[in-house]
Amino acid sequence: MNKYAIIVGGGTGTRMGGNLPKQFMLLNAKPVLYYTLKTFFESYDDLQIILVLPLEYTDMGQEIIDAYFDKERVRITAGGNTRFQSVKNGLALVDKEAIIFVHDAVRCLLSKELIHRCYRQAVESGTAIPAVVAKDSIRLVTEEGNEAIDRNKVMLVQTPQTFHSKIILPAFQIDYKDRFTDEATVAESYGIKVSLVEGEENNIKITRPIDLVIAAKILGDRSQGL
Amino acid sequence: MNKYAIIVGGGTGTRMGGNLPKQFMLLNAKPVLYYTLKTFFESYDDLQIILVLPLEYTDMGQEIIDAYFDKERVRITAGGNTRFQSVKNGLALVDKEAIIFVHDAVRCLLSKELIHRCYRQAVESGTAIPAVVAKDSIRLVTEEGNEAIDRNKVMLVQTPQTFHSKIILPAFQIDYKDRFTDEATVAESYGIKVSLVEGEENNIKITRPIDLVIAAKILGDRSQGL
């Protein structure tokens, strides 16, 4: 089936302290975004990439593509004011029936195996949302105070959130709601039950300076086959 | 009020790969446990420490105390097969009415401010459970599948879980149940409503090799006043 990866680097990353959006921060001398793109490029030969960036950074994105990748396989578009709008802008470039991965640009440590797992599940059931079980004890804030909840039932959601185009394209026609924190919640508002797949502990978001240190360590271990 | 910190290093840490329990792994040339103890020692001059370790590692714990700390302020006892039993063994050494902190030995990056915050809250309300808001999108596994849940209502629980002795001592007389993942759940089984306090993002558990790398970075930033 056709495959599109919408890589969303919408934010300008004020938490990192610097001025550069997080997806352009350097990790072992290459931008974070480079690693994200490389894994998607290598996951499937026929996968097309739609890169969504803040308007003022689309040129910087193009430079990374030109330097490292096959530009025939990539289109770049500007993001919106919300993640919902950014993803919607990316979806506007999907022109065939396909499996569509929506992925955070700053989750640069995902594996090809995760992409394949999401693909297989989305082909089968229409959706695939990677998630990992919580490792901490969890409490839920309630009106009366708070209560313990079985941590084995609490899943921390990751990306790539993966959908058949027949699901995600119409789902994104509904009006934006505040509770859309990811694409799965959009699909649910459209009436779809989403299915989970096993995520990856190392599939972290680079949002703080320390995350770059963690990412460098993970990449180092991988290059040594650990 | 009297103050006891029960520092629990029960596990033998198979996830780390090595044979040494995680609390004894070296972090900047000192055991992880050293940092945990140091922060508690410095938090209050009149705080007494009860260190709970696997029986075969109590000598190693004693060596750390002898090398770095005032041994008059510390007692060491052997842990049990469960965290519940380990904490119970520690509580058996509490001989005065007190505020009692129960803390994971491998959470070596907590601050004195967090200890003070827990103390004040426990004096006031009897309990203080540090927790931080989840940063990921969260799904709850249900009988029908899974559903999104507002992440602002999901709190990830940390330690030191802090209690007035009048609450935690009788609470630990009840029979062990599988759902006791921490001391807060024990107190709840005893009929107590626990109150939360703001935890700390850096108050992580050292459970994987990469956590040592993260911890070293955090300690390095602190020593530079970052």
GROMACS .gro file of C-alpha atoms in nm:
model
  452
    1MET     CA    1   0.000   0.000   0.000
    2ASN     CA    2   0.111   0.363  -0.047
    3LYS     CA    3   0.285   0.509   0.255
    4TYR     CA    4   0.320   0.866   0.375
    5ALA     CA    5   0.502   0.986   0.683
    6ILE     CA    6   0.394   1.326   0.805
    7ILE     CA    7   0.681   1.449   1.020
    8VAL     CA    8   0.559   1.731   1.240
    9GLY     CA    9   0.804   1.984   1.378
   10GLY     CA   10   0.562   2.255   1.462
   11GLY     CA   11   0.692   2.413   1.777
   12THR     CA   12   0.973   2.661   1.825
   13GLY     CA   13   1.089   2.486   2.139
   14THR     CA   14   1.123   2.753   2.407
   15ARG     CA   15   1.189   2.489   2.674
   16MET     CA   16   1.534   2.421   2.527
   17GLY     CA   17   1.651   2.771   2.609
   18GLY     CA   18   1.802   2.833   2.267
   19ASN     CA   19   1.631   3.005   1.977
   20LEU     CA   20   1.650   2.712   1.741
   21PRO     CA   21   1.347   2.478   1.728
   22LYS     CA   22   1.434   2.148   1.894
   23GLN     CA   23   1.425   1.947   1.573
   24PHE     CA   24   1.725   2.145   1.446
   25MET     CA   25   1.940   2.110   1.758
   26LEU     CA   26   2.258   1.916   1.692
   27LEU     CA   27   2.297   1.559   1.810
   28ASN     CA   28   2.639   1.411   1.729
   29ALA     CA   29   2.691   1.697   1.483
   30LYS     CA   30   2.370   1.637   1.286
   31PRO     CA   31   2.025   1.791   1.339
   32VAL     CA   32   1.778   1.588   1.546
   33LEU     CA   33   1.549   1.593   1.243
   34TYR     CA   34   1.815   1.414   1.037
   35TYR     CA   35   1.784   1.100   1.250
   36THR     CA   36   1.406   1.103   1.235
   37LEU     CA   37   1.405   1.139   0.857
   38LYS     CA   38   1.677   0.877   0.807
   39THR     CA   39   1.482   0.609   0.991
   40PHE     CA   40   1.167   0.678   0.790
   41PHE     CA   41   1.361   0.688   0.461
   42GLU     CA   42   1.515   0.351   0.536
   43SER     CA   43   1.197   0.190   0.667
   44TYR     CA   44   1.033   0.149   0.325
   45ASP     CA   45   1.169   0.233  -0.020
   46ASP     CA   46   0.828   0.353  -0.139
   47LEU     CA   47   0.749   0.576   0.160
   48GLN     CA   48   0.693   0.944   0.085
   49ILE     CA   49   0.768   1.209   0.344
   50ILE     CA   50   0.568   1.522   0.415
   51LEU     CA   51   0.766   1.749   0.644
   52VAL     CA   52   0.567   2.010   0.835
   53LEU     CA   53   0.774   2.295   0.979
   54PRO     CA   54   0.714   2.648   1.106
   55LEU     CA   55   0.701   2.875   0.800
   56GLU     CA   56   1.026   3.053   0.893
   57TYR     CA   57   1.210   2.719   0.910
   58THR     CA   58   1.099   2.549   0.590
   59ASP     CA   59   1.424   2.661   0.420
   60MET     CA   60   1.630   2.504   0.695
   61GLY     CA   61   1.434   2.184   0.650
   62GLN     CA   62   1.500   2.192   0.278
   63GLU     CA   63   1.875   2.229   0.341
   64ILE     CA   64   1.875   1.912   0.550
   65ILE     CA   65   1.687   1.725   0.279
   66ASP     CA   66   1.923   1.851   0.009
   67ALA     CA   67   2.228   1.756   0.212
   68TYR     CA   68   2.133   1.406   0.312
   69PHE     CA   69   1.829   1.264   0.138
   70ASP     CA   70   1.650   1.195  -0.189
   71LYS     CA   71   1.453   1.514  -0.238
   72GLU     CA   72   1.213   1.339  -0.477
   73ARG     CA   73   1.063   1.162  -0.179
   74VAL     CA   74   0.997   1.472   0.033
   75ARG     CA   75   0.763   1.766   0.031
   76ILE     CA   76   0.777   2.044   0.288
   77THR     CA   77   0.482   2.250   0.403
   78ALA     CA   78   0.427   2.515   0.669
   79GLY     CA   79   0.266   2.429   1.002
   80GLY     CA   80  -0.023   2.603   1.176
   81ASN     CA   81  -0.085   2.745   1.521
   82THR     CA   82  -0.180   2.408   1.669
   83ARG     CA   83  -0.057   2.058   1.619
   84PHE     CA   84  -0.399   1.976   1.477
   85GLN     CA   85  -0.361   2.246   1.211
   86SER     CA   86  -0.004   2.142   1.133
   87VAL     CA   87  -0.107   1.781   1.078
   88LYS     CA   88  -0.404   1.898   0.873
   89ASN     CA   89  -0.168   2.100   0.651
   90GLY     CA   90   0.040   1.787   0.602
   91LEU     CA   91  -0.263   1.572   0.524
   92ALA     CA   92  -0.363   1.819   0.254
   93LEU     CA   93  -0.067   1.692   0.051
   94VAL     CA   94  -0.177   1.327   0.063
   95ASP     CA   95  -0.307   1.249  -0.284
   96LYS     CA   96  -0.354   0.871  -0.280
   97GLU     CA   97  -0.515   0.607  -0.065
   98ALA     CA   98  -0.239   0.516   0.179
   99ILE     CA   99  -0.121   0.425   0.525
  100ILE     CA  100  -0.022   0.751   0.691
  101PHE     CA  101   0.227   0.779   0.976
  102VAL     CA  102   0.207   1.100   1.182
  103HIS     CA  103   0.529   1.143   1.376
  104ASP     CA  104   0.690   1.399   1.606
  105ALA     CA  105   1.004   1.538   1.440
  106VAL     CA  106   1.174   1.539   1.780
  107ARG     CA  107   1.121   1.166   1.839
  108CYS     CA  108   1.440   1.087   1.656
  109LEU     CA  109   1.520   0.752   1.818
  110LEU     CA  110   1.239   0.534   1.689
  111SER     CA  111   1.336   0.213   1.513
  112LYS     CA  112   1.241   0.082   1.171
  113GLU     CA  113   1.085  -0.214   1.351
  114LEU     CA  114   0.841   0.021   1.522
  115ILE     CA  115   0.746   0.174   1.188
  116HIS     CA  116   0.692  -0.174   1.042
  117ARG     CA  117   0.483  -0.279   1.341
  118CYS     CA  118   0.262   0.027   1.307
  119TYR     CA  119   0.224  -0.032   0.936
  120ARG     CA  120   0.115  -0.394   0.972
  121GLN     CA  121  -0.134  -0.306   1.243
  122ALA     CA  122  -0.278  -0.011   1.048
  123VAL     CA  123  -0.320  -0.225   0.737
  124GLU     CA  124  -0.508  -0.478   0.943
  125SER     CA  125  -0.723  -0.259   1.166
  126GLY     CA  126  -0.703   0.092   1.022
  127THR     CA  127  -0.516   0.245   1.318
  128ALA     CA  128  -0.200   0.183   1.517
  129ILE     CA  129  -0.108   0.396   1.817
  130PRO     CA  130   0.226   0.306   1.977
  131ALA     CA  131   0.225   0.319   2.355
  132VAL     CA  132   0.425   0.189   2.649
  133VAL     CA  133   0.309   0.091   2.996
  134ALA     CA  134   0.373   0.344   3.272
  135LYS     CA  135   0.659   0.250   3.505
  136ASP     CA  136   0.564   0.480   3.791
  137SER     CA  137   0.287   0.442   4.040
  138ILE     CA  138  -0.002   0.650   3.906
  139ARG     CA  139  -0.269   0.860   4.071
  140LEU     CA  140  -0.570   1.011   3.911
  141VAL     CA  141  -0.686   1.353   4.026
  142THR     CA  142  -1.057   1.335   4.105
  143GLU     CA  143  -1.311   1.583   4.230
  144GLU     CA  144  -1.273   1.447   4.583
  145GLY     CA  145  -0.892   1.437   4.579
  146ASN     CA  146  -0.697   1.162   4.410
  147GLU     CA  147  -0.698   0.786   4.375
  148ALA     CA  148  -0.454   0.513   4.284
  149ILE     CA  149  -0.498   0.348   3.948
  150ASP     CA  150  -0.346   0.022   3.824
  151ARG     CA  151  -0.036   0.132   3.636
  152ASN     CA  152  -0.062  -0.167   3.405
  153LYS     CA  153  -0.372  -0.005   3.260
  154VAL     CA  154  -0.205   0.330   3.197
  155MET     CA  155  -0.040   0.362   2.857
  156LEU     CA  156   0.191   0.649   2.764
  157VAL     CA  157   0.124   0.734   2.403
  158GLN     CA  158   0.398   0.787   2.144
  159THR     CA  159   0.420   0.837   1.771
  160PRO     CA  160   0.413   0.744   1.482
  161GLN     CA  161   0.037   0.738   1.517
  162THR     CA  162  -0.062   0.546   1.210
  163PHE     CA  163  -0.387   0.542   1.016
  164HIS     CA  164  -0.547   0.436   0.694
  165SER     CA  165  -0.614   0.746   0.487
  166LYS     CA  166  -0.985   0.654   0.478
  167ILE     CA  167  -0.992   0.719   0.853
  168ILE     CA  168  -0.759   1.008   0.915
  169LEU     CA  169  -0.852   1.226   0.617
  170PRO     CA  170  -1.221   1.257   0.707
  171ALA     CA  171  -1.143   1.268   1.081
  172PHE     CA  172  -0.940   1.585   1.033
  173GLN     CA  173  -1.237   1.759   0.871
  174ILE     CA  174  -1.402   1.800   1.211
  175ASP     CA  175  -1.362   2.122   1.408
  176TYR     CA  176  -1.064   2.163   1.637
  177LYS     CA  177  -1.124   2.084   2.004
  178ASP     CA  178  -0.896   2.159   2.300
  179ARG     CA  179  -0.877   1.797   2.397
  180PHE     CA  180  -0.701   1.702   2.071
  181THR     CA  181  -0.358   1.630   2.217
  182ASP     CA  182  -0.273   1.383   1.944
  183GLU     CA  183  -0.416   1.225   1.630
  184ALA     CA  184  -0.575   0.936   1.819
  185THR     CA  185  -0.806   1.177   2.002
  186VAL     CA  186  -0.905   1.331   1.668
  187ALA     CA  187  -0.989   0.988   1.527
  188GLU     CA  188  -1.193   0.909   1.836
  189SER     CA  189  -1.392   1.228   1.801
  190TYR     CA  190  -1.473   1.102   1.452
  191GLY     CA  191  -1.608   0.784   1.610
  192ILE     CA  192  -1.317   0.548   1.550
  193LYS     CA  193  -1.188   0.307   1.814
  194VAL     CA  194  -0.809   0.317   1.792
  195SER     CA  195  -0.588   0.015   1.845
  196LEU     CA  196  -0.261   0.024   2.034
  197VAL     CA  197   0.071  -0.133   1.940
  198GLU     CA  198   0.377  -0.178   2.158
  199GLY     CA  199   0.590   0.136   2.158
  200GLU     CA  200   0.958   0.167   2.250
  201GLU     CA  201   1.117   0.286   2.571
  202ASN     CA  202   1.383   0.474   2.376
  203ASN     CA  203   1.131   0.651   2.152
  204ILE     CA  204   1.162   0.970   2.356
  205LYS     CA  205   1.087   1.329   2.261
  206ILE     CA  206   1.381   1.567   2.260
  207THR     CA  207   1.242   1.859   2.460
  208ARG     CA  208   1.507   1.943   2.721
  209PRO     CA  209   1.885   1.982   2.698
  210ILE     CA  210   1.926   1.660   2.895
  211ASP     CA  211   1.731   1.472   2.631
  212LEU     CA  212   2.014   1.542   2.387
  213VAL     CA  213   2.255   1.377   2.631
  214ILE     CA  214   2.024   1.077   2.661
  215ALA     CA  215   1.985   1.056   2.284
  216ALA     CA  216   2.361   1.069   2.228
  217LYS     CA  217   2.405   0.782   2.474
  218ILE     CA  218   2.138   0.575   2.299
  219LEU     CA  219   2.290   0.640   1.957
  220GLY     CA  220   2.634   0.553   2.093
  221ASP     CA  221   2.508   0.223   2.234
  222ARG     CA  222   2.341   0.142   1.903
  223SER     CA  223   2.653   0.211   1.699
  224GLN     CA  224   2.832  -0.038   1.924
  225GLY     CA  225   2.554  -0.289   1.873
  226LEU     CA  226   2.449  -0.275   2.240
  227MET     CA  227   0.877   1.701   6.531
  228ASN     CA  228   1.096   1.388   6.518
  229LYS     CA  229   1.194   1.284   6.169
  230TYR     CA  230   1.287   0.947   6.024
  231ALA     CA  231   1.382   0.870   5.668
  232ILE     CA  232   1.341   0.507   5.570
  233ILE     CA  233   1.564   0.463   5.266
  234VAL     CA  234   1.460   0.147   5.084
  235GLY     CA  235   1.709  -0.030   4.861
  236GLY     CA  236   1.538  -0.362   4.847
  237GLY     CA  237   1.597  -0.488   4.496
  238THR     CA  238   1.903  -0.649   4.350
  239GLY     CA  239   1.858  -0.464   4.024
  240THR     CA  240   1.868  -0.721   3.746
  241ARG     CA  241   1.767  -0.463   3.487
  242MET     CA  242   2.108  -0.296   3.516
  243GLY     CA  243   2.285  -0.601   3.381
  244GLY     CA  244   2.554  -0.604   3.648
  245ASN     CA  245   2.544  -0.800   3.970
  246LEU     CA  246   2.557  -0.504   4.201
  247PRO     CA  247   2.222  -0.366   4.326
  248LYS     CA  248   2.151  -0.033   4.161
  249GLN     CA  249   2.194   0.173   4.477
  250PHE     CA  250   2.562   0.072   4.486
  251MET     CA  251   2.644   0.153   4.122
  252LEU     CA  252   2.895   0.434   4.091
  253LEU     CA  253   2.792   0.780   3.984
  254ASN     CA  254   3.084   1.021   3.956
  255ALA     CA  255   3.293   0.774   4.157
  256LYS     CA  256   3.052   0.751   4.450
  257PRO     CA  257   2.767   0.502   4.505
  258VAL     CA  258   2.419   0.616   4.403
  259LEU     CA  259   2.314   0.562   4.764
  260TYR     CA  260   2.571   0.818   4.881
  261TYR     CA  261   2.383   1.099   4.707
  262THR     CA  262   2.049   0.991   4.844
  263LEU     CA  263   2.182   0.974   5.199
  264LYS     CA  264   2.370   1.303   5.170
  265THR     CA  265   2.058   1.496   5.077
  266PHE     CA  266   1.860   1.350   5.365
  267PHE     CA  267   2.145   1.409   5.611
  268GLU     CA  268   2.165   1.772   5.508
  269SER     CA  269   1.789   1.831   5.497
  270TYR     CA  270   1.740   1.840   5.877
  271ASP     CA  271   2.002   1.814   6.152
  272ASP     CA  272   1.768   1.607   6.368
  273LEU     CA  273   1.662   1.358   6.102
  274GLN     CA  274   1.742   0.992   6.173
  275ILE     CA  275   1.796   0.748   5.888
  276ILE     CA  276   1.682   0.387   5.869
  277LEU     CA  277   1.849   0.217   5.577
  278VAL     CA  278   1.680  -0.099   5.448
  279LEU     CA  279   1.902  -0.319   5.230
  280PRO     CA  280   1.905  -0.680   5.111
  281LEU     CA  281   2.059  -0.886   5.391
  282GLU     CA  282   2.370  -0.968   5.189
  283TYR     CA  283   2.436  -0.598   5.128
  284THR     CA  284   2.395  -0.453   5.475
  285ASP     CA  285   2.774  -0.460   5.524
  286MET     CA  286   2.824  -0.263   5.205
  287GLY     CA  287   2.573  -0.010   5.328
  288GLN     CA  288   2.757   0.017   5.658
  289GLU     CA  289   3.083   0.086   5.474
  290ILE     CA  290   2.925   0.379   5.293
  291ILE     CA  291   2.793   0.518   5.620
  292ASP     CA  292   3.130   0.479   5.791
  293ALA     CA  293   3.312   0.645   5.504
  294TYR     CA  294   3.092   0.949   5.458
  295PHE     CA  295   2.836   1.005   5.731
  296ASP     CA  296   2.765   1.035   6.103
  297LYS     CA  297   2.692   0.677   6.197
  298GLU     CA  298   2.506   0.787   6.510
  299ARG     CA  299   2.221   0.900   6.288
  300VAL     CA  300   2.180   0.576   6.091
  301ARG     CA  301   2.053   0.227   6.155
  302ILE     CA  302   2.060  -0.048   5.894
  303THR     CA  303   1.812  -0.332   5.869
  304ALA     CA  304   1.752  -0.615   5.625
  305GLY     CA  305   1.473  -0.593   5.367
  306GLY     CA  306   1.205  -0.848   5.290
  307ASN     CA  307   1.075  -1.015   4.976
  308THR     CA  308   0.845  -0.729   4.885
  309ARG     CA  309   0.872  -0.356   4.911
  310PHE     CA  310   0.588  -0.369   5.161
  311GLN     CA  311   0.787  -0.606   5.386
  312SER     CA  312   1.106  -0.400   5.347
  313VAL     CA  313   0.929  -0.082   5.452
  314LYS     CA  314   0.761  -0.269   5.736
  315ASN     CA  315   1.103  -0.384   5.860
  316GLY     CA  316   1.219  -0.024   5.853
  317LEU     CA  317   0.910   0.099   6.037
  318ALA     CA  318   0.979  -0.155   6.312
  319LEU     CA  319   1.277   0.061   6.413
  320VAL     CA  320   1.072   0.378   6.456
  321ASP     CA  321   1.049   0.431   6.832
  322LYS     CA  322   0.896   0.778   6.863
  323GLU     CA  323   0.605   0.977   6.725
  324ALA     CA  324   0.748   1.130   6.412
  325ILE     CA  325   0.715   1.238   6.053
  326ILE     CA  326   0.842   0.945   5.843
  327PHE     CA  327   0.980   0.976   5.492
  328VAL     CA  328   0.985   0.655   5.288
  329HIS     CA  329   1.223   0.698   4.997
  330ASP     CA  330   1.366   0.486   4.714
  331ALA     CA  331   1.742   0.450   4.761
  332VAL     CA  332   1.784   0.483   4.383
  333ARG     CA  333   1.610   0.821   4.365
  334CYS     CA  334   1.935   0.996   4.437
  335LEU     CA  335   1.858   1.332   4.277
  336LEU     CA  336   1.587   1.468   4.501
  337SER     CA  337   1.642   1.810   4.653
  338LYS     CA  338   1.633   1.923   5.013
  339GLU     CA  339   1.349   2.155   4.911
  340LEU     CA  340   1.139   1.853   4.816
  341ILE     CA  341   1.206   1.694   5.156
  342HIS     CA  342   1.107   2.019   5.329
  343ARG     CA  343   0.791   2.047   5.120
  344CYS     CA  344   0.689   1.692   5.208
  345TYR     CA  345   0.761   1.754   5.575
  346ARG     CA  346   0.548   2.068   5.596
  347GLN     CA  347   0.260   1.902   5.418
  348ALA     CA  348   0.277   1.587   5.632
  349VAL     CA  349   0.282   1.793   5.952
  350GLU     CA  350  -0.027   1.973   5.832
  351SER     CA  351  -0.232   1.692   5.681
  352GLY     CA  352  -0.068   1.368   5.791
  353THR     CA  353   0.047   1.262   5.444
  354ALA     CA  354   0.249   1.402   5.153
  355ILE     CA  355   0.292   1.211   4.830
  356PRO     CA  356   0.514   1.385   4.573
  357ALA     CA  357   0.394   1.356   4.216
  358VAL     CA  358   0.439   1.523   3.880
  359VAL     CA  359   0.193   1.568   3.595
  360ALA     CA  360   0.232   1.331   3.301
  361LYS     CA  361   0.386   1.490   2.992
  362ASP     CA  362   0.271   1.228   2.743
  363SER     CA  363  -0.072   1.172   2.600
  364ILE     CA  364  -0.228   0.900   2.812
  365ARG     CA  365  -0.465   0.613   2.734
  366LEU     CA  366  -0.641   0.391   2.978
  367VAL     CA  367  -0.685   0.026   2.889
  368THR     CA  368  -1.050  -0.067   2.936
  369GLU     CA  369  -1.252  -0.382   2.891
  370GLU     CA  370  -1.372  -0.257   2.552
  371GLY     CA  371  -1.029  -0.140   2.433
  372ASN     CA  372  -0.875   0.187   2.541
  373GLU     CA  373  -0.973   0.547   2.593
  374ALA     CA  374  -0.799   0.882   2.611
  375ILE     CA  375  -0.775   1.046   2.950
  376ASP     CA  376  -0.691   1.407   3.033
  377ARG     CA  377  -0.318   1.399   3.101
  378ASN     CA  378  -0.349   1.690   3.343
  379LYS     CA  379  -0.533   1.455   3.574
  380VAL     CA  380  -0.269   1.184   3.563
  381MET     CA  381   0.002   1.216   3.827
  382LEU     CA  382   0.321   1.012   3.825
  383VAL     CA  383   0.404   0.927   4.183
  384GLN     CA  384   0.752   0.966   4.334
  385THR     CA  385   0.909   0.941   4.676
  386PRO     CA  386   0.972   1.040   4.957
  387GLN     CA  387   0.619   0.939   5.047
  388THR     CA  388   0.578   1.108   5.380
  389PHE     CA  389   0.346   1.029   5.669
  390HIS     CA  390   0.279   1.099   6.031
  391SER     CA  391   0.374   0.791   6.233
  392LYS     CA  392   0.018   0.774   6.367
  393ILE     CA  393  -0.095   0.693   6.013
  394ILE     CA  394   0.178   0.479   5.861
  395LEU     CA  395   0.253   0.257   6.161
  396PRO     CA  396  -0.100   0.118   6.198
  397ALA     CA  397  -0.150   0.114   5.818
  398PHE     CA  398   0.138  -0.130   5.779
  399GLN     CA  399  -0.026  -0.372   6.021
  400ILE     CA  400  -0.276  -0.473   5.753
  401ASP     CA  401  -0.213  -0.780   5.537
  402TYR     CA  402  -0.011  -0.744   5.219
  403LYS     CA  403  -0.206  -0.704   4.896
  404ASP     CA  404  -0.078  -0.722   4.539
  405ARG     CA  405  -0.197  -0.373   4.462
  406PHE     CA  406   0.043  -0.220   4.715
  407THR     CA  407   0.284  -0.060   4.469
  408ASP     CA  408   0.381   0.213   4.713
  409GLU     CA  409   0.311   0.338   5.064
  410ALA     CA  410   0.024   0.561   4.953
  411THR     CA  411  -0.176   0.257   4.843
  412VAL     CA  412  -0.112   0.095   5.182
  413ALA     CA  413  -0.237   0.406   5.362
  414GLU     CA  414  -0.546   0.411   5.141
  415SER     CA  415  -0.624   0.050   5.224
  416TYR     CA  416  -0.617   0.162   5.585
  417GLY     CA  417  -0.881   0.422   5.498
  418ILE     CA  418  -0.666   0.733   5.471
  419LYS     CA  419  -0.704   0.990   5.193
  420VAL     CA  420  -0.352   1.089   5.089
  421SER     CA  421  -0.256   1.439   4.983
  422LEU     CA  422  -0.021   1.514   4.695
  423VAL     CA  423   0.264   1.763   4.683
  424GLU     CA  424   0.456   1.884   4.379
  425GLY     CA  425   0.738   1.644   4.293
  426GLU     CA  426   1.046   1.714   4.083
  427GLU     CA  427   1.117   1.631   3.722
  428ASN     CA  428   1.475   1.534   3.810
  429ASN     CA  429   1.371   1.304   4.093
  430ILE     CA  430   1.421   0.997   3.875
  431LYS     CA  431   1.486   0.637   3.970
  432ILE     CA  432   1.819   0.491   3.862
  433THR     CA  433   1.710   0.165   3.704
  434ARG     CA  434   1.886   0.146   3.366
  435PRO     CA  435   2.246   0.217   3.261
  436ILE     CA  436   2.126   0.526   3.078
  437ASP     CA  437   1.984   0.665   3.402
  438LEU     CA  438   2.339   0.689   3.535
  439VAL     CA  439   2.430   0.903   3.234
  440ILE     CA  440   2.128   1.125   3.297
  441ALA     CA  441   2.210   1.151   3.666
  442ALA     CA  442   2.571   1.248   3.595
  443LYS     CA  443   2.449   1.524   3.364
  444ILE     CA  444   2.206   1.656   3.626
  445LEU     CA  445   2.476   1.651   3.897
  446GLY     CA  446   2.717   1.826   3.659
  447ASP     CA  447   2.463   2.099   3.584
  448ARG     CA  448   2.399   2.146   3.954
  449SER     CA  449   2.765   2.178   4.041
  450GLN     CA  450   2.782   2.457   3.784
  451GLY     CA  451   2.477   2.620   3.937
  452LEU     CA  452   2.264   2.560   3.625
   0.00000   0.00000   0.00000
